[in-house]
Coordinates of C-alpha atoms in Angstrom, one line a residue:
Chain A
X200 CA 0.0 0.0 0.0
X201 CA 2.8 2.0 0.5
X202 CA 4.2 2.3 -2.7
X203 CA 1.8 4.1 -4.5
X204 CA 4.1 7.2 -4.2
X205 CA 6.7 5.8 -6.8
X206 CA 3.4 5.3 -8.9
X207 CA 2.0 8.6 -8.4
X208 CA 5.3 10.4 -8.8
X209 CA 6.3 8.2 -11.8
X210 CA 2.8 9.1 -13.3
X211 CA 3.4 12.8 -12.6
X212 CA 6.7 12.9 -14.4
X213 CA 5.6 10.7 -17.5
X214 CA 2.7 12.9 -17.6
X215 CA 4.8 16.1 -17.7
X216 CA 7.4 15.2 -20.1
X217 CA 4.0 14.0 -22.7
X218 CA 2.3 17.3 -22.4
X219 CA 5.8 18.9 -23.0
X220 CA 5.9 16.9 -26.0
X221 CA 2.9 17.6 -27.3
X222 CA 3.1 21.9 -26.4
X223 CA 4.9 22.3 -29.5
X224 CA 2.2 21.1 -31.8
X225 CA -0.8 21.3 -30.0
X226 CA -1.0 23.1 -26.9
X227 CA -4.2 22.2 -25.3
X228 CA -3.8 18.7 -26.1
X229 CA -0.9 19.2 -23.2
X230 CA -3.5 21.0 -21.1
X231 CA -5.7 17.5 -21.6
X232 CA -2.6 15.4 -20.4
X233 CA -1.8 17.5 -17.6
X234 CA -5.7 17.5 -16.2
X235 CA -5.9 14.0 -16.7
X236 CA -2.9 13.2 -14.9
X237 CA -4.2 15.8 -11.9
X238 CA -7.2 13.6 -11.6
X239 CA -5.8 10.1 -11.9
X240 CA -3.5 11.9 -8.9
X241 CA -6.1 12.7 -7.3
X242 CA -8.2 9.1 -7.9
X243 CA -5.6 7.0 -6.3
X244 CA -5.6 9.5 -3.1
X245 CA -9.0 9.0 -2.2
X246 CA -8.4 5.0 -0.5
X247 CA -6.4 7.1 1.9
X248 CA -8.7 10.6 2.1
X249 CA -11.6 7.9 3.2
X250 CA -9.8 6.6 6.1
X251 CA -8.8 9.7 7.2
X252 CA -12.2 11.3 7.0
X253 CA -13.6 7.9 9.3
X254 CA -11.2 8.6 11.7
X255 CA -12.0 11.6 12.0
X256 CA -15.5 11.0 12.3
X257 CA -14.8 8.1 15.1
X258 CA -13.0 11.1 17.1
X259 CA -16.0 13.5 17.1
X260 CA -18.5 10.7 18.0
X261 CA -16.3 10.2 20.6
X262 CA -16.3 13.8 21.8
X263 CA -19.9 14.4 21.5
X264 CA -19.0 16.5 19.0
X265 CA -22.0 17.8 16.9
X266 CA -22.5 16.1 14.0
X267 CA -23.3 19.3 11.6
X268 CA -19.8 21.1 13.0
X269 CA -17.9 18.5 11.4
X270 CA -19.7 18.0 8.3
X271 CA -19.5 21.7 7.9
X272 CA -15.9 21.2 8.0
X273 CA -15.2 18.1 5.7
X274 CA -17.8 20.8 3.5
X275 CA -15.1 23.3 3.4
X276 CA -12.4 21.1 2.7
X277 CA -14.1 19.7 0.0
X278 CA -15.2 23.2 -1.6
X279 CA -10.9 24.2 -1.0
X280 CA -10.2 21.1 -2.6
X281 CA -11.8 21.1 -5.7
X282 CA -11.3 24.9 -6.3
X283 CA -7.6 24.6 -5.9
X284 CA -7.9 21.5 -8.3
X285 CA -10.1 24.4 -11.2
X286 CA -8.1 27.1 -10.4
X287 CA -4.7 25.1 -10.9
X288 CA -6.2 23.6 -14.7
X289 CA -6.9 27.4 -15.1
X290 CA -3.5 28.6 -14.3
X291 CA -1.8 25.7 -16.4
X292 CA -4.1 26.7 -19.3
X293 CA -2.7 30.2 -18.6
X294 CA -6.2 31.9 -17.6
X295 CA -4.6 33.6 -14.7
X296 CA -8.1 36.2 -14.1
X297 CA -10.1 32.8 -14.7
X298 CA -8.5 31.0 -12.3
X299 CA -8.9 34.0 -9.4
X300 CA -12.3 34.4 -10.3
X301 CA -12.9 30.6 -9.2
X302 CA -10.6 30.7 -6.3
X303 CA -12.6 34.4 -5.2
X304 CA -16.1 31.7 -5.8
X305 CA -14.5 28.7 -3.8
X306 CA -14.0 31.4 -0.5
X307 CA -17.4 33.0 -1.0
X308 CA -18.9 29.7 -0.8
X309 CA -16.6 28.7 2.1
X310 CA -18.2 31.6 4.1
X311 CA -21.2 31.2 3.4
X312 CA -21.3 27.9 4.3
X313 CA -19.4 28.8 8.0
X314 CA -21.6 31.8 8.3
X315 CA -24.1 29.8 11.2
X316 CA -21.0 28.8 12.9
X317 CA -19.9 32.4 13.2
X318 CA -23.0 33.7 14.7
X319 CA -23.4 30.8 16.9
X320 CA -19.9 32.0 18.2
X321 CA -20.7 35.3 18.5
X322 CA -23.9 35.4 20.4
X323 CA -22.0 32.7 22.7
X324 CA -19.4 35.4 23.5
X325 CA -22.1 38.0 23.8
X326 CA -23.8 35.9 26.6
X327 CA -20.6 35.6 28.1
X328 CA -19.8 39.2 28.4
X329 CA -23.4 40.4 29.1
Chain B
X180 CA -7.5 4.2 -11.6
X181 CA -6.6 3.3 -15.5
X182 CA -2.9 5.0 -16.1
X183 CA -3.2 4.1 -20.0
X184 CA -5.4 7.2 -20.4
X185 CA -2.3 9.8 -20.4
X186 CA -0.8 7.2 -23.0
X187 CA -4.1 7.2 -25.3
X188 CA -4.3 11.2 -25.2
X189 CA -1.2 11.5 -25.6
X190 CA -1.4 8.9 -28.7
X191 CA -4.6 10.7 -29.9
X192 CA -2.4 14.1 -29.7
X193 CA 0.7 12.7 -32.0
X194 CA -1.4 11.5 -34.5
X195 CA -3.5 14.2 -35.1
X196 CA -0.2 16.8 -35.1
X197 CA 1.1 14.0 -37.8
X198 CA -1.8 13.8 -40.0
X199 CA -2.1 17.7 -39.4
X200 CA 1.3 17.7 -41.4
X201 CA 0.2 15.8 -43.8
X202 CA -3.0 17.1 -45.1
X203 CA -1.3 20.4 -44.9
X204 CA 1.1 19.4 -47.6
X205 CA -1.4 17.5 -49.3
X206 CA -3.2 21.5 -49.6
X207 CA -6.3 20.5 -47.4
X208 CA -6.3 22.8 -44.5
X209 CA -10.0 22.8 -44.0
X210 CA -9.6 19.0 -43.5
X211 CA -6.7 19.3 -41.3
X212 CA -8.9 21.8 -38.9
X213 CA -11.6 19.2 -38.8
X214 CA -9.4 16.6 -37.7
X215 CA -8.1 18.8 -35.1
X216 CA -11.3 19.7 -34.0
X217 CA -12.6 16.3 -34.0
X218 CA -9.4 15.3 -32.0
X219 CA -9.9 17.4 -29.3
X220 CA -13.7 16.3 -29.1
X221 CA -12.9 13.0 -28.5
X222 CA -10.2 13.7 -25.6
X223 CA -12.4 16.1 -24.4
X224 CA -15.3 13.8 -23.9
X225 CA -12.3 11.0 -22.5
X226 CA -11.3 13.5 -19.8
X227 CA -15.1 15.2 -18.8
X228 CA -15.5 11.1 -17.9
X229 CA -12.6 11.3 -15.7
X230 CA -13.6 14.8 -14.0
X231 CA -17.1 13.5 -13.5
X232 CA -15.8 10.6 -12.0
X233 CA -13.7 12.7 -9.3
X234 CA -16.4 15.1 -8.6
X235 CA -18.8 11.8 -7.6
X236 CA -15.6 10.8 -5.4
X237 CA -15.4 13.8 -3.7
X238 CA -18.6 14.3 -3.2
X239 CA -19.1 10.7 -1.2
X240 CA -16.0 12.0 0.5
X241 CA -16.8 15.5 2.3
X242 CA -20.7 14.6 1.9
X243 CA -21.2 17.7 -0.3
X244 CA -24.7 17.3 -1.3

């Protein structure tokens, strides 16, 4: 199980030196190689991301943690993860403004979706100092 | 996760810069621009497949309904 990172970093290189072979004639054929080598990546990570997402799970059932905190934060990961993944593709395609228009959506998103959890906090500290 | 697909787009891409060369000598450009066109359909579709496939992933993952 532990030798998937010669795979993954043989894969990465192979992947490279094809889409530099194929800039020269066709450009965004390289831009296919490179996102198809990002997901295969990213594929053969999520044995691992599942296991570390259970235990994490196990360890907030364990401290009566609320259920919804946690999802909220798996939520955010999840939003960070796939817009780094966009806005990476973007910046390889060379779309800098595209690619900060998805990273500025990925944060809206994130605080929108962390906005309850603010005001929870805040009226907490309210009653606290009231 | 298949590793041959970075070896069939990467096939797909050589051929279609190689026949490209060809038609261009042969004096058909318009053909040439369809095969490139038609080229890059196909991969695209190949690699939508693959995204699709990683957005279902992640979505089981970080329950992101």
């Amino acid at each position: 199980m532990d030798v998937e990172v010669f795979q993954l970093v043989g894969l990465g290189i192979v992947a490279a030196i094809l889409a530099l072979v194929l800039k020269q004639h066709k450009p965004e054929l390289s831009l296919f190689i490179a996102i198809a080598a990002g997901v295969i990546i990213l594929l053969m990570m999520t044995g691992r991301l599942v296991a570390v997402v259970a235990v994490l799970d196990d360890m907030a059932r364990r401290a009566n943690l609320d259920q919804a905190h946690l999802s909220v934060v798996l939520k955010a990961i999840g939003i960070a993860y796939i817009t780094e993944f966009g806005a990476q593709v973007c910046k390889d395609a060379g779309e800098n403004s595209i690619a900060s228009k998805i990273e500025l959506g990925g944060k809206i998103i994130i605080l929108s979706l962390t906005l309850p959890i603010l005001v929870g906090l805040i009226e907490v500290i309210l009653q606290v100092l009231t | 996760m298949s590793v041959d697909i970075i070896f069939k787009i990467a096939a797909i891409g050589i051929l279609i810069s190689v026949l490209n060369h060809v038609l261009n000598r042969a004096g058909r450009e318009e053909i040439s621009m369809m095969v490139t066109l038609a080229g890059i359909v196909v991969v695209l579709l190949m690699v939508i497949d693959m995204i699709s496939k990683l957005f279902n992933n992640v979505k089981s993952i970080f329950q992101l309904y």
